[in-house]
Amino acid sequence: MLSGKLGNLPERELIVLARPTKWRKIENIPAIPYFVPSETEAAEVPENILKLEELEAVRLKDLEGLEQGECAERMEVSRPTFQRILLSAREKIADSLINGKTIHVEGGTFTRNICPVKCRSCGKEWTESFESLAPIGNGDYACPSCGSKEVSCGKNCKGKFCRRNCCWFGGNNE
């Protein structure tokens, strides 16, 4: 870690903050979250936690046979990010198969849809996961900039997902 002195100020460490993790879009949530080796008791077996976005990457690439670029587009991440997610998933799956570990599918930074949102008071535009927008129906969702509850779907919110699931049925309320 870097450190130094500035005049009479005490020595401080340089803190590097990582960028926040972007949402990874997934289309499939598995009905069965555990896979346990058949010859052992589940309580005694070490486990690997496979994140939902890792399972989605394996599903798109290995089960559906899509090219990496198309997989990345469907998950709304960059190609290098998709590659890192896929490699992490494959490593955990291989470790579980070879070393007889349980696979527990849970967690991650995922959403079923990434929704553009706009504040009608201050004009701020941002993206949120669909699941984060659930409080809108109760009037409990506010703009992170100005605190106004006058928020609506952004311009590009007219896909099948929004027509079927959006709190503002039909997407764009502007």
XYZ file of C-alpha atoms in Angstrom:
174
model
C 0.000 0.000 0.000
C 1.221 3.534 -0.706
C 1.703 6.015 2.088
C 3.312 9.396 2.643
C 3.287 12.610 4.676
C 1.738 15.900 3.677
C 3.204 18.722 5.756
C 1.981 18.349 9.340
C -0.806 15.935 8.401
C -0.554 12.422 9.844
C 0.583 9.585 7.604
C -2.384 8.023 5.791
C -2.807 4.992 3.626
C -4.064 5.298 0.090
C -7.398 3.530 -0.221
C -8.394 2.307 -3.655
C -12.142 1.898 -4.090
C -13.386 -0.666 -6.573
C -16.130 0.167 -9.034
C -19.569 -1.104 -8.022
C -20.550 -4.404 -9.621
C -23.032 -4.006 -12.466
C -26.193 -6.082 -12.562
C -25.963 -9.310 -14.557
C -29.155 -10.178 -16.393
C -30.329 -13.771 -16.043
C -33.260 -15.517 -17.704
C -33.427 -18.692 -15.656
C -33.671 -19.290 -11.903
C -33.189 -23.001 -11.152
C -35.888 -24.929 -9.296
C -33.278 -27.126 -7.581
C -30.605 -25.148 -5.676
C -28.505 -28.095 -4.379
C -26.560 -30.901 -6.041
C -25.081 -33.422 -3.602
C -22.760 -36.354 -4.392
C -24.849 -39.531 -4.061
C -22.401 -41.585 -1.965
C -22.132 -39.111 0.923
C -24.301 -37.449 3.538
C -25.026 -33.802 2.717
C -24.061 -32.542 6.200
C -20.494 -33.886 5.891
C -19.682 -32.685 2.373
C -17.889 -29.385 1.683
C -19.718 -27.176 -0.789
C -19.058 -24.743 -3.588
C -21.393 -21.746 -3.876
C -22.289 -21.222 -7.541
C -23.740 -17.745 -8.096
C -26.846 -17.465 -10.250
C -24.989 -15.404 -12.865
C -22.327 -18.140 -13.050
C -25.000 -20.768 -13.665
C -26.562 -18.515 -16.324
C -23.182 -18.162 -18.077
C -22.775 -21.962 -18.194
C -26.360 -22.361 -19.427
C -25.915 -19.866 -22.261
C -22.452 -20.991 -23.382
C -22.449 -24.740 -22.754
C -26.122 -25.750 -22.852
C -27.443 -23.368 -25.517
C -24.111 -23.290 -27.393
C -24.096 -19.532 -27.987
C -20.988 -17.565 -28.952
C -19.318 -15.600 -26.160
C -20.341 -12.225 -27.620
C -23.989 -13.234 -27.792
C -23.865 -14.614 -24.245
C -22.383 -11.333 -22.999
C -25.104 -9.341 -24.781
C -27.868 -11.470 -23.268
C -26.423 -10.994 -19.769
C -25.753 -7.277 -20.497
C -22.063 -7.479 -19.507
C -18.820 -7.007 -21.433
C -17.111 -9.992 -23.083
C -14.209 -9.983 -20.593
C -16.669 -9.905 -17.675
C -18.641 -12.775 -19.195
C -15.406 -14.757 -19.608
C -14.479 -14.210 -15.941
C -17.953 -15.294 -14.794
C -17.824 -18.417 -16.994
C -14.311 -19.414 -15.848
C -15.303 -19.025 -12.198
C -18.371 -21.222 -12.741
C -16.459 -23.926 -14.595
C -13.766 -24.000 -11.889
C -16.377 -24.495 -9.149
C -18.221 -27.182 -11.134
C -14.991 -29.068 -11.918
C -13.879 -28.871 -8.265
C -17.242 -30.239 -7.135
C -17.245 -33.123 -9.634
C -13.624 -34.142 -9.094
C -13.484 -33.652 -5.313
C -17.035 -34.774 -4.489
C -18.314 -31.430 -3.212
C -21.893 -30.193 -3.037
C -22.919 -27.422 -5.446
C -25.194 -24.836 -3.837
C -26.710 -22.353 -6.315
C -27.445 -19.028 -4.633
C -26.706 -15.326 -4.542
C -24.803 -13.090 -6.890
C -25.420 -9.711 -8.481
C -28.221 -10.601 -10.842
C -31.571 -9.379 -12.040
C -34.273 -10.677 -14.343
C -34.266 -7.353 -16.159
C -32.308 -4.114 -16.083
C -34.752 -1.219 -16.177
C -34.018 2.363 -17.220
C -35.599 4.806 -14.743
C -36.071 8.582 -14.956
C -36.984 11.162 -12.336
C -39.651 13.515 -13.662
C -38.681 16.171 -11.102
C -34.919 16.584 -11.623
C -34.451 14.663 -14.901
C -31.862 12.199 -13.526
C -31.686 8.924 -15.480
C -30.267 5.671 -14.109
C -30.718 1.904 -14.281
C -32.100 -0.385 -11.590
C -32.766 -4.063 -11.330
C -36.410 -4.994 -11.824
C -36.463 -6.486 -8.322
C -35.326 -3.159 -6.787
C -38.349 -1.418 -8.297
C -40.943 -3.447 -6.347
C -41.583 -0.596 -3.827
C -42.907 1.612 -6.651
C -46.353 0.037 -6.442
C -46.614 1.287 -2.843
C -45.198 4.722 -3.673
C -42.074 3.911 -1.629
C -39.464 4.413 -4.378
C -37.637 7.755 -4.540
C -35.072 9.381 -6.836
C -31.561 8.922 -5.410
C -30.663 12.536 -6.334
C -33.594 14.681 -5.263
C -35.782 12.300 -3.226
C -38.844 12.850 -5.430
C -41.286 9.982 -5.826
C -42.110 11.150 -9.363
C -40.172 8.395 -11.167
C -41.068 6.488 -14.311
C -39.640 3.963 -16.737
C -37.000 5.357 -19.065
C -37.167 5.679 -22.841
C -36.081 2.162 -23.797
C -38.444 0.231 -21.552
C -40.762 -1.340 -24.125
C -39.494 -4.922 -24.367
C -41.515 -8.084 -23.751
C -40.331 -8.216 -20.146
C -41.659 -4.732 -19.383
C -45.006 -5.295 -21.072
C -45.422 -8.443 -18.978
C -43.900 -7.387 -15.630
C -43.393 -3.636 -15.265
C -45.039 -1.748 -12.406
C -46.119 0.850 -14.983
C -47.771 -1.702 -17.299
C -46.692 -0.983 -20.822
C -43.351 0.504 -19.856
C -42.907 4.165 -20.687
C -45.113 6.549 -18.688
C -43.671 9.837 -19.961
